[in-house]
Short mmCIF file of C-alpha atoms in Angstrom, two decimals:
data_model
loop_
_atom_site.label_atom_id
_atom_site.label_comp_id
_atom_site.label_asym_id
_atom_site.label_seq_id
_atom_site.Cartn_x
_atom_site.Cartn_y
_atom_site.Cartn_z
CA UNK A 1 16.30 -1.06 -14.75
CA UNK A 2 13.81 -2.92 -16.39
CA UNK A 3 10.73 -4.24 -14.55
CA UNK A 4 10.28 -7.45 -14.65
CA UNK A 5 7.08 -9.65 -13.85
CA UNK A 6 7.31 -13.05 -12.92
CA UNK A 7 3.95 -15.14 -12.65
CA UNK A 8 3.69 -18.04 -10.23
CA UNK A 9 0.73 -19.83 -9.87
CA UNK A 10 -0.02 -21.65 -7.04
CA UNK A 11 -2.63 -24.08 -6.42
CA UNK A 12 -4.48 -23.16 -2.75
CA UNK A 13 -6.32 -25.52 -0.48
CA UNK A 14 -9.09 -23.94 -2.21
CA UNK A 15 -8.43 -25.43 -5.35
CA UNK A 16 -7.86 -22.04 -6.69
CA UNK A 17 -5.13 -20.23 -8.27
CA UNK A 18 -3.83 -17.89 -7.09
CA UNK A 19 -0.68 -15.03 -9.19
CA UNK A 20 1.81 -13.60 -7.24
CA UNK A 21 3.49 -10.84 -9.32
CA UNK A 22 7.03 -10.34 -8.66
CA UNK A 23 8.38 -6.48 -8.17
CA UNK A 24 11.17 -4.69 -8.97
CA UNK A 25 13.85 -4.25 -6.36
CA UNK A 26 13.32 -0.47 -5.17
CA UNK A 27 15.67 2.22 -5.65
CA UNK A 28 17.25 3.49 -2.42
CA UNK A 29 18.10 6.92 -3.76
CA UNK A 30 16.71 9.48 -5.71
CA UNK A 31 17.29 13.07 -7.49
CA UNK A 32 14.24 14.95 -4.33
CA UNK A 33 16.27 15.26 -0.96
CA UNK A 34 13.68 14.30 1.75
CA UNK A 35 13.91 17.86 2.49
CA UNK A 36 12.21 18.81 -0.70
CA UNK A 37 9.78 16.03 -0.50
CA UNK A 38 8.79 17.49 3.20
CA UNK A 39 8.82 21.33 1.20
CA UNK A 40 6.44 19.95 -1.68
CA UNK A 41 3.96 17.58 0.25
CA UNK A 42 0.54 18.18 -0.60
CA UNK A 43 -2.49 16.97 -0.61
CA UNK A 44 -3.70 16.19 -4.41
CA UNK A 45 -7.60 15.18 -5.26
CA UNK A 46 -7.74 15.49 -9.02
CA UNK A 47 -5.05 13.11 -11.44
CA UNK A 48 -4.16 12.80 -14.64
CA UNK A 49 -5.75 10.20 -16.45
CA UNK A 50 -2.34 8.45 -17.52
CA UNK A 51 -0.97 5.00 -16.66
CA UNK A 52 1.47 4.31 -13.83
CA UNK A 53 4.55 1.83 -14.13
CA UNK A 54 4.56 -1.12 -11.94
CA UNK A 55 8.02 -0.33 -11.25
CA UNK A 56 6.71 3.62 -9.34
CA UNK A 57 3.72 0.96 -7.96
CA UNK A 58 6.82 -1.05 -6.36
CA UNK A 59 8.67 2.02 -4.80
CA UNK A 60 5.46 3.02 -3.58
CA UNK A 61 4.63 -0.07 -1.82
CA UNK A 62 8.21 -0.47 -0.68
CA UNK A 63 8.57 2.69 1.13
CA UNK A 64 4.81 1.61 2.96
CA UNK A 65 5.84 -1.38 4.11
CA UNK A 66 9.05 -2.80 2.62
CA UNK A 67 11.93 -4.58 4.24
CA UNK A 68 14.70 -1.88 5.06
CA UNK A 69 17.06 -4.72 6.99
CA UNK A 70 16.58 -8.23 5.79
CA UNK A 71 18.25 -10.31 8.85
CA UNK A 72 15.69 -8.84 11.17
CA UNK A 73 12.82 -8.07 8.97
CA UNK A 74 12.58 -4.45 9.81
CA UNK A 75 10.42 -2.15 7.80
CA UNK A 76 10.27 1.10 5.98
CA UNK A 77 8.15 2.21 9.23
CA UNK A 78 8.58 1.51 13.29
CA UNK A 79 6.45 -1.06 14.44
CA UNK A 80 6.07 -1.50 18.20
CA UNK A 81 8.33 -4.09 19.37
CA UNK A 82 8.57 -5.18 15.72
CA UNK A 83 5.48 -6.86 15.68
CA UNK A 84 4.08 -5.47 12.10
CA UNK A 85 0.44 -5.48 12.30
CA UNK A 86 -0.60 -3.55 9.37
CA UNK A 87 -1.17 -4.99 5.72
CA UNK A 88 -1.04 -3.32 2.23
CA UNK A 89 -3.74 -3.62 -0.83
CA UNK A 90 -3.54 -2.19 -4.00
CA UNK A 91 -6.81 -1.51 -5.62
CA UNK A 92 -5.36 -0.87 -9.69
CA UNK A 93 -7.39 0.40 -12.26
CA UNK A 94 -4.94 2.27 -14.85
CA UNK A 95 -1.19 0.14 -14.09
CA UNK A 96 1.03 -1.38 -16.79
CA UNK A 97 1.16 -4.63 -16.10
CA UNK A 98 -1.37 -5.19 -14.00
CA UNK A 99 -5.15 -6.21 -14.03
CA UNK A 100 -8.08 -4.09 -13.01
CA UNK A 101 -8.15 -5.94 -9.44
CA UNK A 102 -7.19 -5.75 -6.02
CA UNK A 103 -3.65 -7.33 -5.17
CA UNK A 104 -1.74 -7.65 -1.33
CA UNK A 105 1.31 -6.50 -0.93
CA UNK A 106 3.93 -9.28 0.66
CA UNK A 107 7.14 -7.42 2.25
CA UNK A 108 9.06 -10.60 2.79
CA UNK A 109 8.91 -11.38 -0.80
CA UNK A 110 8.45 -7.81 -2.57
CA UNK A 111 5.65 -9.21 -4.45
CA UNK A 112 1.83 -9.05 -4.67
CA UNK A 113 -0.83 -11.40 -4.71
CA UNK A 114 -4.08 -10.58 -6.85
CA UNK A 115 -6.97 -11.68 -4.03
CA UNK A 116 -9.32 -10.18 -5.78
CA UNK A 117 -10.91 -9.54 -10.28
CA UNK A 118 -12.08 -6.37 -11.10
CA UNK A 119 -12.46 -2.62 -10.51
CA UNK A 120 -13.43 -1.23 -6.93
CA UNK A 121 -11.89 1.85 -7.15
CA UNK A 122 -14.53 4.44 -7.17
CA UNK A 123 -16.52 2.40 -4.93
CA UNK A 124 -13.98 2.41 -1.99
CA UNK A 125 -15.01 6.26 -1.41
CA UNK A 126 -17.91 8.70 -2.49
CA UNK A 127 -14.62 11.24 -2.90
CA UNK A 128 -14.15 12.40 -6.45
CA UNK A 129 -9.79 11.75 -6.01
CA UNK A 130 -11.23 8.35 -6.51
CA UNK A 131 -12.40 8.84 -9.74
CA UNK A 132 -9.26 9.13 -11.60
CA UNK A 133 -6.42 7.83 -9.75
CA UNK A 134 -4.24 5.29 -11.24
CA UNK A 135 -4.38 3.13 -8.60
CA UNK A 136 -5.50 3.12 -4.48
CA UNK A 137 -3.51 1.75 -1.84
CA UNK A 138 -5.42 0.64 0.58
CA UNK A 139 -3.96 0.39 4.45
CA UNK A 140 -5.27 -2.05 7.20
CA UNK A 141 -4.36 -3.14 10.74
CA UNK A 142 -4.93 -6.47 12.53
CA UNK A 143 -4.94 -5.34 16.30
CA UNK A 144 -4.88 -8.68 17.63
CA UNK A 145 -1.23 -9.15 16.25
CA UNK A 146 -0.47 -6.48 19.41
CA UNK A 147 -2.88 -6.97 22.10
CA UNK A 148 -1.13 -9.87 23.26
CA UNK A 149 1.76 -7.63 24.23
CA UNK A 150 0.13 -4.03 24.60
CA UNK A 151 -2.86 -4.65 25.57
CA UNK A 152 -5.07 -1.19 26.14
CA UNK A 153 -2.07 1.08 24.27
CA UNK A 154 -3.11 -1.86 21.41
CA UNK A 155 -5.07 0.51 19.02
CA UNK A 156 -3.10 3.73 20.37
CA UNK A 157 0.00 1.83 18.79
CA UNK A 158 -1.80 0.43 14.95
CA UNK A 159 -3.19 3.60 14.66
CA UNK A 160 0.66 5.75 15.28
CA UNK A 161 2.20 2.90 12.72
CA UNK A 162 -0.61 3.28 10.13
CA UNK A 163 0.36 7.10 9.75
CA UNK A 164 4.35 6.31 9.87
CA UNK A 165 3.32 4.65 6.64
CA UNK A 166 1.03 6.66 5.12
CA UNK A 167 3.20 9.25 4.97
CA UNK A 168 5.85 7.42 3.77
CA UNK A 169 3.79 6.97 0.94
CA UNK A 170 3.09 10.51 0.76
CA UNK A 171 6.91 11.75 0.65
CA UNK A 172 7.50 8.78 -1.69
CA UNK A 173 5.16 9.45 -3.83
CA UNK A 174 6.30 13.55 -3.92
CA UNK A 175 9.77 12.26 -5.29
CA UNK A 176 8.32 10.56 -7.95
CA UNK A 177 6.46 13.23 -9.07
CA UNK A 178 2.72 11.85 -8.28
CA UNK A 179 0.21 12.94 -6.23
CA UNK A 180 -2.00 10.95 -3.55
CA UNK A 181 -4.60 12.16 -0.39
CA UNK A 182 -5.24 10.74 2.85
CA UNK A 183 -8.78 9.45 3.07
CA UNK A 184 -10.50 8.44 6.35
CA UNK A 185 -13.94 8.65 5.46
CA UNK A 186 -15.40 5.95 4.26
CA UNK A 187 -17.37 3.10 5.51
CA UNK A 188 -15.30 0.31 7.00
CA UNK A 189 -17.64 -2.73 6.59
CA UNK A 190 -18.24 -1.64 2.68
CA UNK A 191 -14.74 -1.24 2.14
CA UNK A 192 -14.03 -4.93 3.87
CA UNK A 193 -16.15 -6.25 1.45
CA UNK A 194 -15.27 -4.23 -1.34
CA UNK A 195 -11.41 -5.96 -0.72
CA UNK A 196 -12.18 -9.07 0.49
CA UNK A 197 -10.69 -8.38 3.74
CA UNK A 198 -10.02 -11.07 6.55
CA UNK A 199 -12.46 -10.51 9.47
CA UNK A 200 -9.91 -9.78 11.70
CA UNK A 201 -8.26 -7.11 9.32
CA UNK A 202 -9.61 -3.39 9.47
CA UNK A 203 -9.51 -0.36 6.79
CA UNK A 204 -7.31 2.47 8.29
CA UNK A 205 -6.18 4.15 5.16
CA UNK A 206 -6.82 4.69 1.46
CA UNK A 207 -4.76 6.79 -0.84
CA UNK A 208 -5.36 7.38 -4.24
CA UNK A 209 -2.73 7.44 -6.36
CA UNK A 210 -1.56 8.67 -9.74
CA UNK A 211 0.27 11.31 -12.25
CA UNK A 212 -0.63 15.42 -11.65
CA UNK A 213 -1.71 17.19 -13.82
CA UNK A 214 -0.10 20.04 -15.37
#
């Protein structure tokens, strides 16, 4: 299937415009049983420098955080009573298709939403897996989405869901024959700023992304 990418612009309050980039529907099945995407998960800091598809970038984003049963909005990862606090960024340096810039990901839609011009990507981390990846996804959680209902288990609950995604990503990302890490050091307030992040919206996750080398 071809990918197709459809550009809407919409004019914000701001008087700004903003593109929304339409993915390509996911495939639900794939030539790597889960069982040898479990056998073959590893943890992979140095990339090929070669360009990504936006079509892998869309698989890879749907198995994060994409809609698995549309009449009740459930996701490729539990949630706590459904309530979905976590959001997805993409920070793309080296994707057909796509910009250097850093992009949300909607679920409801299957699209993404540039938020942000230019390259970041070697400044969300002093870790060299930065330096060549194709692209980093970048995981964050809004805790006050849950509070309301969970109260002290609140962060307990974000924290559980953020890892049901990332390594959904990671198994994902096995099948198509990439390679990605789990980072958790780096420092949240540069990070934030580095993405243009919503106060209430914290860094949990980033995961470089892109082609092994051989």
């Amino acid at each position: 299937m071809k990918t197709f990418i459809i550009l809407i612009m919409l004019y914000l309050s701001t008087g700004l415009y903003a593109e929304i980039i339409k993915l390509a529907e996911p495939a639900f099945d794939s030539e790597v049983s889960i069982e040898q995407a479990i056998l073959q998960r590893r943890s992979v800091r140095s990339y090929a420098e070669e360009r990504l598809t936006l079509k892998e970038v869309s698989q890879i984003l749907w198995s994060a955080q994409g809609i698995t049963e549309k009449n009740r909005g459930f996701r490729a990862a539990p949630s706590a009573g459904a309530i979905f606090p976590l959001e997805t960024y993409i920070a793309a340096g080296n994707v057909e298709g796509l910009e250097e810039a850093v992009y949300k990901y909607d679920p409801k839609t299957h699209s993404l939403q540039k938020v942000l011009d230019g390259d970041v990507i070697e400044k969300l981390s002093g870790q060299g897996s930065m330096k060549t990846c194709a692209f980093a996804l970048v995981i964050t959680g809004v805790y006050e989405r849950m509070e309301p209902r969970y109260r002290d288990r609140t962060q307990r609950y974000v924290h559980m869901e953020a890892g049901h995604a990332a390594q959904n990503v990671h198994l994902q990302v096995i099948s198509l024959d990439l390679g990605t890490v789990l980072i958790g050091a780096f420092i949240d307030g540069q990070v934030k700023q580095l993405l243009n992040l919503p106060e209430n919206e914290h860094p949990l996750y980033i995961m470089p992304i892109g082609r092994m080398k051989r």
